[in-house]
């Protein structure tokens, strides 16, 4: 029997939402790690019962929790995230040098084949790897020590590795996205990295088309089309057909091309979803109407999807890691808001319903399809 | 034995009562008490001080005998009342809302 497990990280704990394949009735469990920020929870594709969670607070630092039974029980794992060597400085918001300081893990990305192998994207920007199920962590320093590293600067949320994509056709090929440095790619399992931002243009940096310095909010791909990447940037929705070698804008007829998340339909590689918000300073939907926009043409042409979502007086945001899809026959789409609602659609976005309405601020949403 | 009062989040994390007791060999200093605490409760490693630099986390405070001793050198002896077990060492999360 099929089932869906939605892993929700919030500002005050983690929650697990479960339903059978009909996705009509949901069980809500949590909070896990109550009172702590859970930036991300994610499951291993190789063993769906293996879950990882990033738990942190400004008071007590970073913990990594692991479950081997689908979230019923958890145990703290290793939490020493030490930069390799002397980390040096990056740019602060005002352009002055600022020491590299570990703050938290934003994103956990388990391997497709090994439940004990997991990447962690950190603030200040660095990529860590565990090969023992989270017991110990080693930095892959080639990213942070890229020649451009001293010029990276934080976005409003911090200078973080927030997206980690493992190429489904070759696990040595990685893409990460850093706010506000941009996309970097590696073809050697994270040993060496190169920027992948050609075609991006950003206001707010001295050279709008610079190789590095773009505030990329999220990148996503379909597993069957590893060369095609989609991006929600600070402004602009973008697409690359050559693994990030070049990007072109696909914002098209969106009411605003500012937003945070972007997701790809599980079965249609040209169907993508974004949640436009008004502007860089007005992080809420245009006209107070919460609408997901879907393109079935790989970008350019977009349709609003608001059925079941609040269409008046709605001023929430959807953060970059807070949208995901399931892979049931009719693709389910899920997102969480800064107002604590988690919405789901079991018909690829045509209609929506709240799964839960009053959680703390939602930081992340991941979905496991259990077959 | 040295008495240590933990903040709520760390009690939950370590699975302890509000107050724990740790044995400290040799001079009773802030550093040695934290060493003993982390030895008994490994899950607390990194929650009170940086695991590499051993520096106190910025939002952690240490109080004893109604004094803030957060900024005293980590190898300074703790007050006699703490050493004797009459008073606990309070580990406190800074009052910063949230």
PDB file of C-alpha atoms in Angstrom, chain A residues 91-193:
ATOM      1  CA  UNK A  91      32.820  39.554   2.710  1.00  0.00           C
ATOM      2  CA  UNK A  92      30.386  40.940   5.237  1.00  0.00           C
ATOM      3  CA  UNK A  93      27.272  42.820   4.116  1.00  0.00           C
ATOM      4  CA  UNK A  94      29.234  46.078   3.917  1.00  0.00           C
ATOM      5  CA  UNK A  95      32.041  44.515   1.907  1.00  0.00           C
ATOM      6  CA  UNK A  96      34.531  44.275   4.776  1.00  0.00           C
ATOM      7  CA  UNK A  97      36.285  40.981   5.526  1.00  0.00           C
ATOM      8  CA  UNK A  98      34.481  38.769   8.029  1.00  0.00           C
ATOM      9  CA  UNK A  99      35.759  35.532   9.573  1.00  0.00           C
ATOM     10  CA  UNK A 100      34.198  32.307   8.360  1.00  0.00           C
ATOM     11  CA  UNK A 101      32.072  31.054  11.286  1.00  0.00           C
ATOM     12  CA  UNK A 102      29.964  27.917  11.401  1.00  0.00           C
ATOM     13  CA  UNK A 103      26.369  28.752  12.347  1.00  0.00           C
ATOM     14  CA  UNK A 104      24.102  25.859  11.338  1.00  0.00           C
ATOM     15  CA  UNK A 105      23.257  23.178   8.807  1.00  0.00           C
ATOM     16  CA  UNK A 106      20.641  24.381   6.344  1.00  0.00           C
ATOM     17  CA  UNK A 107      20.205  21.292   4.214  1.00  0.00           C
ATOM     18  CA  UNK A 108      20.848  17.556   4.443  1.00  0.00           C
ATOM     19  CA  UNK A 109      21.050  15.520   1.237  1.00  0.00           C
ATOM     20  CA  UNK A 110      21.385  11.753   1.625  1.00  0.00           C
ATOM     21  CA  UNK A 111      22.905   9.632  -1.125  1.00  0.00           C
ATOM     22  CA  UNK A 112      20.553   7.797  -3.460  1.00  0.00           C
ATOM     23  CA  UNK A 113      22.274   4.498  -2.785  1.00  0.00           C
ATOM     24  CA  UNK A 114      23.827   4.513   0.693  1.00  0.00           C
ATOM     25  CA  UNK A 115      21.793   5.473   3.772  1.00  0.00           C
ATOM     26  CA  UNK A 116      24.961   6.243   5.731  1.00  0.00           C
ATOM     27  CA  UNK A 117      26.239   8.725   3.149  1.00  0.00           C
ATOM     28  CA  UNK A 118      24.846  12.215   3.528  1.00  0.00           C
ATOM     29  CA  UNK A 119      25.891  15.731   2.585  1.00  0.00           C
ATOM     30  CA  UNK A 120      25.283  18.756   4.788  1.00  0.00           C
ATOM     31  CA  UNK A 121      25.145  22.320   3.491  1.00  0.00           C
ATOM     32  CA  UNK A 122      26.257  24.799   6.119  1.00  0.00           C
ATOM     33  CA  UNK A 123      26.211  28.464   7.050  1.00  0.00           C
ATOM     34  CA  UNK A 124      28.820  29.996   6.737  1.00  0.00           C
ATOM     35  CA  UNK A 125      28.932  28.401   3.342  1.00  0.00           C
ATOM     36  CA  UNK A 126      30.611  25.008   3.271  1.00  0.00           C
ATOM     37  CA  UNK A 127      29.812  21.470   2.274  1.00  0.00           C
ATOM     38  CA  UNK A 128      30.283  18.620   4.743  1.00  0.00           C
ATOM     39  CA  UNK A 129      29.962  14.884   4.204  1.00  0.00           C
ATOM     40  CA  UNK A 130      29.314  11.971   6.502  1.00  0.00           C
ATOM     41  CA  UNK A 131      29.910   8.383   5.430  1.00  0.00           C
ATOM     42  CA  UNK A 132      28.970   6.827   8.759  1.00  0.00           C
ATOM     43  CA  UNK A 133      25.357   7.798   9.139  1.00  0.00           C
ATOM     44  CA  UNK A 134      26.031  11.195  10.667  1.00  0.00           C
ATOM     45  CA  UNK A 135      28.420  10.049  13.401  1.00  0.00           C
ATOM     46  CA  UNK A 136      31.234  12.186  11.985  1.00  0.00           C
ATOM     47  CA  UNK A 137      31.482  14.961   9.445  1.00  0.00           C
ATOM     48  CA  UNK A 138      34.304  16.076   7.177  1.00  0.00           C
ATOM     49  CA  UNK A 139      34.377  19.214   5.144  1.00  0.00           C
ATOM     50  CA  UNK A 140      34.881  19.040   1.393  1.00  0.00           C
ATOM     51  CA  UNK A 141      37.027  22.168   1.480  1.00  0.00           C
ATOM     52  CA  UNK A 142      37.371  22.631  -2.248  1.00  0.00           C
ATOM     53  CA  UNK A 143      34.110  24.557  -2.300  1.00  0.00           C
ATOM     54  CA  UNK A 144      34.815  27.041   0.472  1.00  0.00           C
ATOM     55  CA  UNK A 145      38.418  27.519  -0.638  1.00  0.00           C
ATOM     56  CA  UNK A 146      37.463  28.326  -4.219  1.00  0.00           C
ATOM     57  CA  UNK A 147      39.413  31.374  -5.393  1.00  0.00           C
ATOM     58  CA  UNK A 148      36.246  33.454  -5.237  1.00  0.00           C
ATOM     59  CA  UNK A 149      35.470  32.498  -1.601  1.00  0.00           C
ATOM     60  CA  UNK A 150      36.913  35.648  -0.005  1.00  0.00           C
ATOM     61  CA  UNK A 151      34.462  37.667  -2.139  1.00  0.00           C
ATOM     62  CA  UNK A 152      31.305  35.748  -1.211  1.00  0.00           C
ATOM     63  CA  UNK A 153      28.837  37.654   0.904  1.00  0.00           C
ATOM     64  CA  UNK A 154      25.754  36.608   2.843  1.00  0.00           C
ATOM     65  CA  UNK A 155      22.185  36.985   1.738  1.00  0.00           C
ATOM     66  CA  UNK A 156      19.645  38.276   4.243  1.00  0.00           C
ATOM     67  CA  UNK A 157      19.303  34.818   5.781  1.00  0.00           C
ATOM     68  CA  UNK A 158      23.020  34.250   6.101  1.00  0.00           C
ATOM     69  CA  UNK A 159      25.741  32.898   3.848  1.00  0.00           C
ATOM     70  CA  UNK A 160      24.566  29.370   3.398  1.00  0.00           C
ATOM     71  CA  UNK A 161      24.783  26.302   1.202  1.00  0.00           C
ATOM     72  CA  UNK A 162      21.047  25.750   0.934  1.00  0.00           C
ATOM     73  CA  UNK A 163      20.713  23.482  -2.102  1.00  0.00           C
ATOM     74  CA  UNK A 164      22.608  20.280  -2.854  1.00  0.00           C
ATOM     75  CA  UNK A 165      21.771  18.347  -6.019  1.00  0.00           C
ATOM     76  CA  UNK A 166      23.297  14.940  -6.692  1.00  0.00           C
ATOM     77  CA  UNK A 167      23.160  14.040 -10.382  1.00  0.00           C
ATOM     78  CA  UNK A 168      20.958  10.933 -10.660  1.00  0.00           C
ATOM     79  CA  UNK A 169      23.040   9.694 -13.588  1.00  0.00           C
ATOM     80  CA  UNK A 170      26.430  10.182 -11.946  1.00  0.00           C
ATOM     81  CA  UNK A 171      26.754  10.650  -8.181  1.00  0.00           C
ATOM     82  CA  UNK A 172      30.153  12.323  -8.585  1.00  0.00           C
ATOM     83  CA  UNK A 173      28.438  15.264 -10.263  1.00  0.00           C
ATOM     84  CA  UNK A 174      27.171  17.752  -7.714  1.00  0.00           C
ATOM     85  CA  UNK A 175      25.583  21.168  -7.824  1.00  0.00           C
ATOM     86  CA  UNK A 176      25.252  23.422  -4.811  1.00  0.00           C
ATOM     87  CA  UNK A 177      23.709  26.852  -4.490  1.00  0.00           C
ATOM     88  CA  UNK A 178      24.956  29.474  -2.077  1.00  0.00           C
ATOM     89  CA  UNK A 179      23.294  32.688  -1.020  1.00  0.00           C
ATOM     90  CA  UNK A 180      24.702  35.006  -2.118  1.00  0.00           C
ATOM     91  CA  UNK A 181      27.486  33.519  -4.217  1.00  0.00           C
ATOM     92  CA  UNK A 182      25.537  31.491  -6.766  1.00  0.00           C
ATOM     93  CA  UNK A 183      25.710  28.004  -8.210  1.00  0.00           C
ATOM     94  CA  UNK A 184      28.847  25.864  -8.126  1.00  0.00           C
ATOM     95  CA  UNK A 185      29.326  22.477  -9.704  1.00  0.00           C
ATOM     96  CA  UNK A 186      31.719  19.617  -9.200  1.00  0.00           C
ATOM     97  CA  UNK A 187      32.408  16.630 -11.419  1.00  0.00           C
ATOM     98  CA  UNK A 188      34.654  14.857  -8.936  1.00  0.00           C
ATOM     99  CA  UNK A 189      32.418  14.196  -5.913  1.00  0.00           C
ATOM    100  CA  UNK A 190      33.053  17.581  -4.378  1.00  0.00           C
ATOM    101  CA  UNK A 191      36.826  17.737  -4.521  1.00  0.00           C
ATOM    102  CA  UNK A 192      37.002  20.670  -6.935  1.00  0.00           C
ATOM    103  CA  UNK A 193      34.358  23.201  -7.904  1.00  0.00           C
TER     104      UNK A 193
END
